[in-house]
CSV table of C-alpha atoms and ligand atoms in Angstrom, one decimal:
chain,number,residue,atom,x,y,z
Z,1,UNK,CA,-19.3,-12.4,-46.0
Z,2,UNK,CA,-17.0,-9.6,-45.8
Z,3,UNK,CA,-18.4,-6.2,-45.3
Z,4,UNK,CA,-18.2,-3.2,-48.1
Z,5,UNK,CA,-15.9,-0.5,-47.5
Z,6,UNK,CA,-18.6,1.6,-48.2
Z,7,UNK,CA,-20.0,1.3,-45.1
Z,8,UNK,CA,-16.9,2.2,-43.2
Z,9,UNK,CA,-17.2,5.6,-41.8
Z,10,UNK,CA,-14.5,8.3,-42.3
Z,11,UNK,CA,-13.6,8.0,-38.4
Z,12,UNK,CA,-12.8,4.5,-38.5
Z,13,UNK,CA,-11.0,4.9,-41.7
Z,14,UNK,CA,-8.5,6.9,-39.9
Z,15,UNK,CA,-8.6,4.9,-36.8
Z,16,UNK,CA,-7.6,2.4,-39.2
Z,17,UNK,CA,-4.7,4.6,-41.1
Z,18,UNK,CA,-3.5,6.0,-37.8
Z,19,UNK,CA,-3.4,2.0,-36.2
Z,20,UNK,CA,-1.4,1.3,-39.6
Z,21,UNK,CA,1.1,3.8,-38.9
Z,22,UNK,CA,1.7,2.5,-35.1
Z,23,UNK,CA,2.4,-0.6,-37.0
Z,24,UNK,CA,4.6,0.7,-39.3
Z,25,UNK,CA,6.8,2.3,-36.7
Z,26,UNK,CA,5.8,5.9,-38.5
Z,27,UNK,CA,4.4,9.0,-36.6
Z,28,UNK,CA,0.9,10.6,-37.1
Z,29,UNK,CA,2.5,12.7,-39.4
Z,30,UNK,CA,2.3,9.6,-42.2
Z,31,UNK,CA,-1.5,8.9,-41.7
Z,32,UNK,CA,-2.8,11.3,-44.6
Z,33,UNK,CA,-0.4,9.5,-47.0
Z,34,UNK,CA,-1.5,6.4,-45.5
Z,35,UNK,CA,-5.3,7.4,-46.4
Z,36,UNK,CA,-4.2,8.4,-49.5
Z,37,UNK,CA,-2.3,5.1,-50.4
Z,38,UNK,CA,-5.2,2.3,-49.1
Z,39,UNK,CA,-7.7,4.3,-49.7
Z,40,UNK,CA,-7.5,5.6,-53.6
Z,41,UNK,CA,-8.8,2.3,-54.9
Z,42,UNK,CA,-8.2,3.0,-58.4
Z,43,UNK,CA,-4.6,2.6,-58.0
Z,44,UNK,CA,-4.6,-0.7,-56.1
Z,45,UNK,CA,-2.7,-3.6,-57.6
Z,46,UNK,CA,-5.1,-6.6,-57.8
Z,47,UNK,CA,-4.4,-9.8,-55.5
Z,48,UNK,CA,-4.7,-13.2,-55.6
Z,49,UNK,CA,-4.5,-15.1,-52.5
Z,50,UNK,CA,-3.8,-18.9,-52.9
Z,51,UNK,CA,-4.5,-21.8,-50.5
Z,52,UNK,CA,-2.5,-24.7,-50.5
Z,53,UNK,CA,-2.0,-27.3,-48.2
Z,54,UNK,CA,-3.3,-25.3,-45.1
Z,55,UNK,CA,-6.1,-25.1,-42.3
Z,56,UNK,CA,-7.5,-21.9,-43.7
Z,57,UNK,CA,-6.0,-20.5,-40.0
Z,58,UNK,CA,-4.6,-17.3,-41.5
Z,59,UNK,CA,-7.2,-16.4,-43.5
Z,60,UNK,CA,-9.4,-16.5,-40.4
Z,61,UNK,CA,-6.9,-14.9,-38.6
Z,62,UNK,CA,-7.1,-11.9,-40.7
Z,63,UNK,CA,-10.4,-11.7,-40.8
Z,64,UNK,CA,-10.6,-12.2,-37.1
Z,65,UNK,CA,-9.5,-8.4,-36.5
Z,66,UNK,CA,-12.0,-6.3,-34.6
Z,67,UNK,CA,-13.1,-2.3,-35.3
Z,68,UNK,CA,-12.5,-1.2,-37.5
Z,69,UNK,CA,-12.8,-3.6,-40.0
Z,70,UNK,CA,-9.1,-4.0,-41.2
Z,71,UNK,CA,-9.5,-7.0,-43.0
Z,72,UNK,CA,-12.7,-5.4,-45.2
Z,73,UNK,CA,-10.7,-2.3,-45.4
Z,74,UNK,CA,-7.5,-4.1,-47.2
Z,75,UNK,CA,-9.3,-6.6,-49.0
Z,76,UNK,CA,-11.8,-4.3,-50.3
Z,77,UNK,CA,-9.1,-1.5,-51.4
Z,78,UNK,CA,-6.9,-4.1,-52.8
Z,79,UNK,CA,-9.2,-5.4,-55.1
Z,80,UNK,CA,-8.7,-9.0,-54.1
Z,81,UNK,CA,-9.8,-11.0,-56.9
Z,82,UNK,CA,-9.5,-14.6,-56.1
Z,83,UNK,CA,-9.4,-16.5,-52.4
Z,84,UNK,CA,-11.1,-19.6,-52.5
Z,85,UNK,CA,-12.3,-19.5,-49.0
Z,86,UNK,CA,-13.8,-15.8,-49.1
Z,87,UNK,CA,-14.9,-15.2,-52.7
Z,88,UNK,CA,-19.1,-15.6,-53.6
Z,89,UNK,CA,-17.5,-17.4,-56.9
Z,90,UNK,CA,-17.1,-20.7,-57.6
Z,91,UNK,CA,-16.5,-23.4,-59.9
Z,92,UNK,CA,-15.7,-21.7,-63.7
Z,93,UNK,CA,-16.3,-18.3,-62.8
Z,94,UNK,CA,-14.0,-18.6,-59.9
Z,95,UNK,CA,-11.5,-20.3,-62.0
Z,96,UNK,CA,-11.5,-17.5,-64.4
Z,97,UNK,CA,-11.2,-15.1,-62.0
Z,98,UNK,CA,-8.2,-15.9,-61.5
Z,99,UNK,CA,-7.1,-17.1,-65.3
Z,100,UNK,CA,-8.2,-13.4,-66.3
Z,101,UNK,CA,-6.0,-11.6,-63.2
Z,102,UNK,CA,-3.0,-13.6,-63.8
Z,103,UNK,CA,-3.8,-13.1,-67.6
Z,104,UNK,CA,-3.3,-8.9,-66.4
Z,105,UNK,CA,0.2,-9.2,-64.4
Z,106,UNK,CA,1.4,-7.0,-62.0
Z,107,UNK,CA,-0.8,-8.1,-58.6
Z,108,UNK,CA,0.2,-9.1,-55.4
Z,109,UNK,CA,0.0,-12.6,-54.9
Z,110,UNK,CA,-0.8,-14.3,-51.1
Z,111,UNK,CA,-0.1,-17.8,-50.7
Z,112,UNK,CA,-1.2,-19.3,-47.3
Z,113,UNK,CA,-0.4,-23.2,-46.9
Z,114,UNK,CA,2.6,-25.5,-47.9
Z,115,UNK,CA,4.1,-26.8,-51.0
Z,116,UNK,CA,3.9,-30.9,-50.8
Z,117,UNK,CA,7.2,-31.8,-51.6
Z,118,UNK,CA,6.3,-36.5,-51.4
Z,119,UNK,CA,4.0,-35.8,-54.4
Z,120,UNK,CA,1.7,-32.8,-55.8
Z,121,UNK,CA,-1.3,-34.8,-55.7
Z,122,UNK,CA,-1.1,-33.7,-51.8
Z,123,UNK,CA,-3.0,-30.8,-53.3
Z,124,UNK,CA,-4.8,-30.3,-56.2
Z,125,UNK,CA,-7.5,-27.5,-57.2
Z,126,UNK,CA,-10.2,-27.6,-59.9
Z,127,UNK,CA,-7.8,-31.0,-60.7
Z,128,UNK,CA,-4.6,-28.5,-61.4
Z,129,UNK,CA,-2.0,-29.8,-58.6
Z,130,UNK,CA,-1.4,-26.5,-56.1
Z,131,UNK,CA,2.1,-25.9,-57.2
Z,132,UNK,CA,1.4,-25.4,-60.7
Z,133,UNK,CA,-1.2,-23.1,-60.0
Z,134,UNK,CA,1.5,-21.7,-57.9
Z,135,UNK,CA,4.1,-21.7,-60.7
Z,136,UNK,CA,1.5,-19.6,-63.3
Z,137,UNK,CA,0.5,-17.3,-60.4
Z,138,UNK,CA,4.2,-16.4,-59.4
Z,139,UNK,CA,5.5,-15.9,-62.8
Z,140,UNK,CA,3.5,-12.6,-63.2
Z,141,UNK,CA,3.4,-11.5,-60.0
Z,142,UNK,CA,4.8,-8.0,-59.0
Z,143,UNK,CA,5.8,-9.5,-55.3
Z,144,UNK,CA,5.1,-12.5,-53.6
Z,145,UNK,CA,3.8,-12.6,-50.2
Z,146,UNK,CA,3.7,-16.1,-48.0
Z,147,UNK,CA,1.8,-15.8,-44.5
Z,148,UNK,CA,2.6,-18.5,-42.2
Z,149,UNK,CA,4.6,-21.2,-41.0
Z,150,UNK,CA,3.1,-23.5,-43.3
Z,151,UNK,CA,3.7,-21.1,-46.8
Z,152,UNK,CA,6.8,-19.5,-45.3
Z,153,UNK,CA,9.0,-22.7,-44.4
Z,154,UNK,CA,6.6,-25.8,-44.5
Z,155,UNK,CA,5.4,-25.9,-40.8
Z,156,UNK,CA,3.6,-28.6,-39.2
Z,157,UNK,CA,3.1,-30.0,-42.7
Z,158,UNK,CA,6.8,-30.5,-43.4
Z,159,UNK,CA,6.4,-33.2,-40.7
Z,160,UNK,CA,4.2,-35.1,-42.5
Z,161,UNK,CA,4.2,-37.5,-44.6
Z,162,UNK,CA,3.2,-34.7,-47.9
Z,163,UNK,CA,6.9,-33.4,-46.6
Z,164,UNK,CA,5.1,-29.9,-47.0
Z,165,UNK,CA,7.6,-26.5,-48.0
Z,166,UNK,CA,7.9,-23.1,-48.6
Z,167,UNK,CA,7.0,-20.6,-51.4
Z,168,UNK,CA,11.4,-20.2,-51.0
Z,169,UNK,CA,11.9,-23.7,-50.9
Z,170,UNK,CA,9.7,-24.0,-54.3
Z,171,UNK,CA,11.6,-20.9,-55.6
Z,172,UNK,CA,15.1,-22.2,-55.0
Z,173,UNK,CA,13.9,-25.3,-56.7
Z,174,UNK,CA,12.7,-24.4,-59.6
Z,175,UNK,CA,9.0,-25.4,-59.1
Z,176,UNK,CA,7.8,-21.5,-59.2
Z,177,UNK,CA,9.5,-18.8,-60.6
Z,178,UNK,CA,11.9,-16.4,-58.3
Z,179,UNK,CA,10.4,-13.3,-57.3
Z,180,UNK,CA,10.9,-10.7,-54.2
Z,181,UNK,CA,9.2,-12.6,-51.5
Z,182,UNK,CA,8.0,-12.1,-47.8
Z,183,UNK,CA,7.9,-14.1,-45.5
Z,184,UNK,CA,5.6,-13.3,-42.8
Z,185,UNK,CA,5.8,-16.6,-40.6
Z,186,UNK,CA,3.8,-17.5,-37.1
Z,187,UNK,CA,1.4,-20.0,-36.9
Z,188,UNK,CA,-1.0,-18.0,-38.1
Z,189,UNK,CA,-0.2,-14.9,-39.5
Z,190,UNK,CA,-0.2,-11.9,-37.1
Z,191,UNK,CA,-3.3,-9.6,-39.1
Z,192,UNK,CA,-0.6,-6.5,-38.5
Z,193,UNK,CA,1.7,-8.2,-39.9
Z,194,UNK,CA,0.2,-8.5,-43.0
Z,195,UNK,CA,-1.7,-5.1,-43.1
Z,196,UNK,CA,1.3,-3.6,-42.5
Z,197,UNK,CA,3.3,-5.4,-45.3
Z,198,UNK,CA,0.3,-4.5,-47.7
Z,199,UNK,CA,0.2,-1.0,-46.8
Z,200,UNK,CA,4.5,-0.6,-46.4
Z,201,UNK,CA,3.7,-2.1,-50.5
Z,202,UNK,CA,1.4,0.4,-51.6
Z,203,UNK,CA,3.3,3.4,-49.9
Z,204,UNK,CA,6.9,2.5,-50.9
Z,205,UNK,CA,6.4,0.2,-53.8
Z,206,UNK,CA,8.9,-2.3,-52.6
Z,207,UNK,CA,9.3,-4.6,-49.9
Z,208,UNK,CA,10.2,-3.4,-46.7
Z,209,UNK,CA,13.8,-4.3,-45.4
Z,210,UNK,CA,13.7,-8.0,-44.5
Z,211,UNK,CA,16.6,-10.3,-42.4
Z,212,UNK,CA,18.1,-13.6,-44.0
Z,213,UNK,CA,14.7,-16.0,-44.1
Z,214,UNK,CA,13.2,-12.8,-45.6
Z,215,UNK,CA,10.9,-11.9,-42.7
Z,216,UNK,CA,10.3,-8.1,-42.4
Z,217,UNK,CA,12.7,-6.4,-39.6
Z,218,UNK,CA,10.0,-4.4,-38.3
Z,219,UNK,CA,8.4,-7.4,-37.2
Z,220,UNK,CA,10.7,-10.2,-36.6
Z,221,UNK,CA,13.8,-8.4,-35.5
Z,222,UNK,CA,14.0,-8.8,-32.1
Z,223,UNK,CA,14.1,-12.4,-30.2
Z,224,UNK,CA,10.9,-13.2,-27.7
Z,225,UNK,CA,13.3,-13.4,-24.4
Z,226,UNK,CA,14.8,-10.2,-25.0
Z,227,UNK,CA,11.3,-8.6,-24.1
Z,228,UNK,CA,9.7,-11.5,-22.3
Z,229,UNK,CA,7.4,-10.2,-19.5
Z,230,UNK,CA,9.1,-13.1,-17.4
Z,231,UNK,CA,12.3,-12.9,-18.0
Z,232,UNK,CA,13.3,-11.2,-14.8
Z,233,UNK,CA,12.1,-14.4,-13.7
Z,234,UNK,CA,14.3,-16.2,-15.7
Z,235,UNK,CA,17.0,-14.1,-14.9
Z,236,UNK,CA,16.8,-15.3,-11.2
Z,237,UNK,CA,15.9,-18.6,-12.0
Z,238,UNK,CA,12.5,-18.8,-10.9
Z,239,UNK,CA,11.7,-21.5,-13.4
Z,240,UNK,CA,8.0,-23.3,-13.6
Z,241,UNK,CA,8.4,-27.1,-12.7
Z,242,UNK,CA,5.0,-28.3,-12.0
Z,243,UNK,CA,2.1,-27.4,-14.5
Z,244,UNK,CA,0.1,-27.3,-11.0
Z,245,UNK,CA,1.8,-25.3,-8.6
Z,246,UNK,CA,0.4,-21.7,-7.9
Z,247,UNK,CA,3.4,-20.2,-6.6
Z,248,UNK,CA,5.1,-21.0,-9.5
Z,249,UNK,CA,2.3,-19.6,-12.2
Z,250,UNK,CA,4.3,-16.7,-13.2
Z,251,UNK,CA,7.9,-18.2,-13.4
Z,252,UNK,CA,9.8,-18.8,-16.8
Z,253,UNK,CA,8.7,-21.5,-18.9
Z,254,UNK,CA,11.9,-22.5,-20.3
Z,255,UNK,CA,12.1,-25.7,-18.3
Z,256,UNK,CA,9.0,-26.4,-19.9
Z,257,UNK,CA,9.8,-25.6,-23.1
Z,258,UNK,CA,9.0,-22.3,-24.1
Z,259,UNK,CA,11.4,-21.5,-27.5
Z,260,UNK,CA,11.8,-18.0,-26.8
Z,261,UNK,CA,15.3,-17.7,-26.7
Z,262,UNK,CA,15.6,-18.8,-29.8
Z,263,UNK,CA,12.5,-17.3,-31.8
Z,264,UNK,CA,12.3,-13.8,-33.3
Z,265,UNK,CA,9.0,-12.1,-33.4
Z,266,UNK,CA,7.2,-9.3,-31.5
Z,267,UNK,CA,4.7,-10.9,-29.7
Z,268,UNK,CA,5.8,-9.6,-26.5
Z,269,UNK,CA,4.9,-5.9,-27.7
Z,270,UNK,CA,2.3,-6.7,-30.5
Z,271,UNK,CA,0.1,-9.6,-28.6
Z,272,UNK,CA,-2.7,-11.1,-30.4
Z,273,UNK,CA,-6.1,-10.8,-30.7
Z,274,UNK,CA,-5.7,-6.9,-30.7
Z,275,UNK,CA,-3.4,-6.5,-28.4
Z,276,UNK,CA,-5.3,-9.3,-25.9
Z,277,UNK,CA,-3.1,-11.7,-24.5
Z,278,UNK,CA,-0.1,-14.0,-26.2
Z,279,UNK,CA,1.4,-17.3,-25.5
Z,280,UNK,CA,3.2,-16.4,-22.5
Z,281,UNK,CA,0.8,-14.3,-21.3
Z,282,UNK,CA,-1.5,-17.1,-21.1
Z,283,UNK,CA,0.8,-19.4,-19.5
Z,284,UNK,CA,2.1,-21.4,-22.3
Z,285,UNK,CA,5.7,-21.1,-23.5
Z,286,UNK,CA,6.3,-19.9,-26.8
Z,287,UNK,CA,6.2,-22.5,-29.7
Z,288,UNK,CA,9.0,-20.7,-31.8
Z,289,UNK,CA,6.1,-20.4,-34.8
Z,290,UNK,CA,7.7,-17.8,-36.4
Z,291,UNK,CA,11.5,-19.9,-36.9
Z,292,UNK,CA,11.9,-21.5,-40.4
Z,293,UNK,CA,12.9,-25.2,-38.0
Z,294,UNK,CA,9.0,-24.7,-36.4
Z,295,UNK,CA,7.1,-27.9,-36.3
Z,296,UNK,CA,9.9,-30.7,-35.5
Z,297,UNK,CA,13.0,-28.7,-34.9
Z,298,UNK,CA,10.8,-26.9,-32.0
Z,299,UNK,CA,9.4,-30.1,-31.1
Z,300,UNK,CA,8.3,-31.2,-28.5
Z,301,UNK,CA,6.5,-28.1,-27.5
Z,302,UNK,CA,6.2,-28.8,-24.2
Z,303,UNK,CA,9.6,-30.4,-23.0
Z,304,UNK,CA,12.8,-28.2,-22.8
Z,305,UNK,CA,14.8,-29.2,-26.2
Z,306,UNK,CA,18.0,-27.2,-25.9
Z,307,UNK,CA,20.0,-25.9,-23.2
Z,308,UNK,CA,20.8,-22.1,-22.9
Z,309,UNK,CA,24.5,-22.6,-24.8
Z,310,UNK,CA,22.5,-22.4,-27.5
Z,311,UNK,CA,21.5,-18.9,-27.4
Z,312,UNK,CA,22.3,-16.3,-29.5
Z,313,UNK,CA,25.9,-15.4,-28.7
Z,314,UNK,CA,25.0,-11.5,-28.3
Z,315,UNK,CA,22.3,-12.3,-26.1
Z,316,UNK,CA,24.2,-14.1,-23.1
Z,317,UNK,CA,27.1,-11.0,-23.9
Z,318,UNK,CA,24.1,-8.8,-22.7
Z,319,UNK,CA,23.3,-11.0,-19.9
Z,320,UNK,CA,27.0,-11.3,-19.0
Z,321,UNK,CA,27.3,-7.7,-19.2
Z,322,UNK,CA,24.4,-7.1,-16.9
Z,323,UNK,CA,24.2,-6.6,-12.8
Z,324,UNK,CA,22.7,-10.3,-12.9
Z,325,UNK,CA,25.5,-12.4,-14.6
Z,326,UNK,CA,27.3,-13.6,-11.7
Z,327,UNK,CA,24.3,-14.7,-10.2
Z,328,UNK,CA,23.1,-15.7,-13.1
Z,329,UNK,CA,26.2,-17.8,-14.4
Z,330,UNK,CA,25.9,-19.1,-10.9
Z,331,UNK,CA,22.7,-20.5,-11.7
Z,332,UNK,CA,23.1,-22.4,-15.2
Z,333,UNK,CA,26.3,-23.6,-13.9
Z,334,UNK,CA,24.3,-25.1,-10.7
Z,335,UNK,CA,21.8,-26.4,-13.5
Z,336,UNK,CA,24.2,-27.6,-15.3
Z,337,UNK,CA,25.7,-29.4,-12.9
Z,338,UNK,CA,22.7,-30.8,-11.4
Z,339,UNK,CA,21.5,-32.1,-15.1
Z,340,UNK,CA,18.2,-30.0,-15.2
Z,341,UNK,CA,19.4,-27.8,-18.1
Z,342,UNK,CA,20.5,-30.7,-20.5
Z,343,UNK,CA,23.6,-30.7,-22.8
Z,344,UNK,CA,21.6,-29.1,-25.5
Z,345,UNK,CA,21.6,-29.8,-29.2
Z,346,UNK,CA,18.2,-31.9,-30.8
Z,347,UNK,CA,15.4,-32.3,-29.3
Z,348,UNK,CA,15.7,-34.6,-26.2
Z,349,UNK,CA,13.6,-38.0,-26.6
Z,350,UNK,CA,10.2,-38.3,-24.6
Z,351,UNK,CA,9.4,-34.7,-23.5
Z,352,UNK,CA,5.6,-33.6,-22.8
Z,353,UNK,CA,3.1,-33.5,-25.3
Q,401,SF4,FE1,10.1,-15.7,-21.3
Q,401,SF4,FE2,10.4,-18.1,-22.3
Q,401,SF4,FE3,12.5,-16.5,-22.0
Q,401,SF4,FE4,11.3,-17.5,-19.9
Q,401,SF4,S1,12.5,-18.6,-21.5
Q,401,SF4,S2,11.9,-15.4,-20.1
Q,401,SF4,S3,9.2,-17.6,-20.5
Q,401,SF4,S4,10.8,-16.1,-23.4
Q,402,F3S,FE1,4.6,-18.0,-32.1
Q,402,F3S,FE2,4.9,-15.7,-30.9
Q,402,F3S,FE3,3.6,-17.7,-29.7
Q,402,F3S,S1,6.4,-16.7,-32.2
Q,402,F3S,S2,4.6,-19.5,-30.5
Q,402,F3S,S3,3.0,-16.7,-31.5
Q,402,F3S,S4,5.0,-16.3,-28.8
């Protein structure tokens, strides 16, 4: 049960605003108008936050969020009217929840979870298949946000047989009416990611600036390698071989499959968990979550799938510019020649699992 905002005190209120501005890239100077925005509830547009097919991962990512209590701050001050996994509701009174928001116009609308593309009996809710309940719930939306991989671009589901999509793949088709969207991918949502879209929404009325899978820039503009805590490792070719070898517990994953040359995100800044840990951090390569090709063009996870000519072009001019590229272009030429880096394209055949 999610706690009231009435029992938030002022202090972590602000802690809150001024954590929301960090996110937000603004300076303290913004953290008034940021009070202001989340916390005059009057003002809020309603949301409805819709579950297809998904794990319920991103809903308990957000509420996963330690002090102060970000995700009872939002959902209390956006007057969050239907989520099938949170809301005391059920049955009719649910259902009209949401009959009676939609009824109104003008919300938010959150979908977490795929589209199934093989049939919409995949999903159905109170016996309405999910992506009619989708379709109503878009057409009067003010913007639509999808959190992710699953909502975003299909995800692990697109692999199944329910040949699971995205809200843009449902939009393009015709199956739900187009409207600005947001994608906030990763597998699940980052909770900044989404407080910060929410708030950037109330403050500016729009959606922020987004790249061409419509994934915020402030979030998803830079690529995982760029700002890799290994990558001077990778730059020297220190490269992890054997899952078991101490020596080599802090070398790049990349032989092991870490995507992070091709992924945008900021993990390596953000972390998880409130600024914990992440994948790399732990010792497992990144997963390329956030990508619109993540489950099977990223897969397998564990087994090195594409070799480094496929790298954004800017990225080796940067390393080829830098003090390392001779040595560098010494060592992927060496790879190269020796087989280990592989001649690229789809996923190799047989990798780890
Ligand atoms: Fe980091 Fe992966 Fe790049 Fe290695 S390949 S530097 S582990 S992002
Ligand atoms: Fe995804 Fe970031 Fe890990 S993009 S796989 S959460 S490093």
């Amino acid at each position: 049960m999610l706690r009231s905002f009435r029992n938030i005190n002022r202090r972590d209120f602000l802690k809150f605003c001024a954590g929301t501005a960090t996110i937000l890239g603004l300076s303290e100077a913004a953290v008034p108008r940021i009070a202001r925005a989340v916390g005059d509830a009057a003002k809020k547009p309603p949301v409805i936050w819709l579950e297809g097919q998904d794990c319920a991962g991103c809903t308990i990512s957000f509420i996963n969020t330690s002090n102060p209590g970000t995700a009872e701050i939002v959902l209390d001050t956006i007057s969050l009217r239907y989520h099938e996994t949170l809301m005391a509701a059920s049955g009719y009174v649910a259902e009209k929840a949401l009959h009676d928001t939609i009824a109104e116009g003008g919300y938010v609308l959150i979908v977490e979870g795929s589209i199934p593309k093989a049939d919409e009996r995949f999903v159905q809710i109170a016996d309405v298949p999910f992506v009619k309940t989708l379709n109503k719930a878009a057409a009067n939306a003010a913007v639509v946000i999808a959190i992710g991989a699953c909502a975003t671009y299909g995800g692990i589901p697109r692999g199944t047989p329910s040949n699971g999509q995205g809200v843009g793949w449902a939009m393009e088709n015709g199956l739900v009416p187009k409207k600005p969207l947001i994608n906030l991918s990763t597998c699940p949502v980052h909770p900044e990611h989404l407080v910060g879209t929410i708030v950037y929404y109330l403050l500016f009325a729009k959606a922020p600036p987004m790249d061409s899978v419509a994934r915020p820039l402030m979030f998803f503009d830079k690529l995982i390698h760029d700002n890799c805590e290994r990558r001077g490792r990778f730059d020297n070719g220190e490269f992890l071989e054997d899952w078991n070898s101490f020596e080599e517990r802090n070398s790049c994953l990349f032989l092991k499959g870490c995507k992070g040359p091709w992924t945008y995100a900021d993990c390596p800044t953000r972390r998880w968990n409130d600024g914990l840990n992440w994948c790399i951090g732990c010792g497992a390569g990144c997963q390329g979550c956030s990508q619109p090709e993540f489950y099977t063009g990223m897969s397998p996870l564990y087994a090195k799938t594409k070799d480094i000519a496929g790298m954004r072009i800017e990225t080796i001019g940067a390393l080829l510019a830098g003090a390392t590229a001779v040595g560098l272009a010494g060592h992927f030429i060496g790879q190269a020649a020796t087989g280990r880096l592989g001649k690229g394209g789809p996923p190799e055949e047989g990798g780890e699992s």
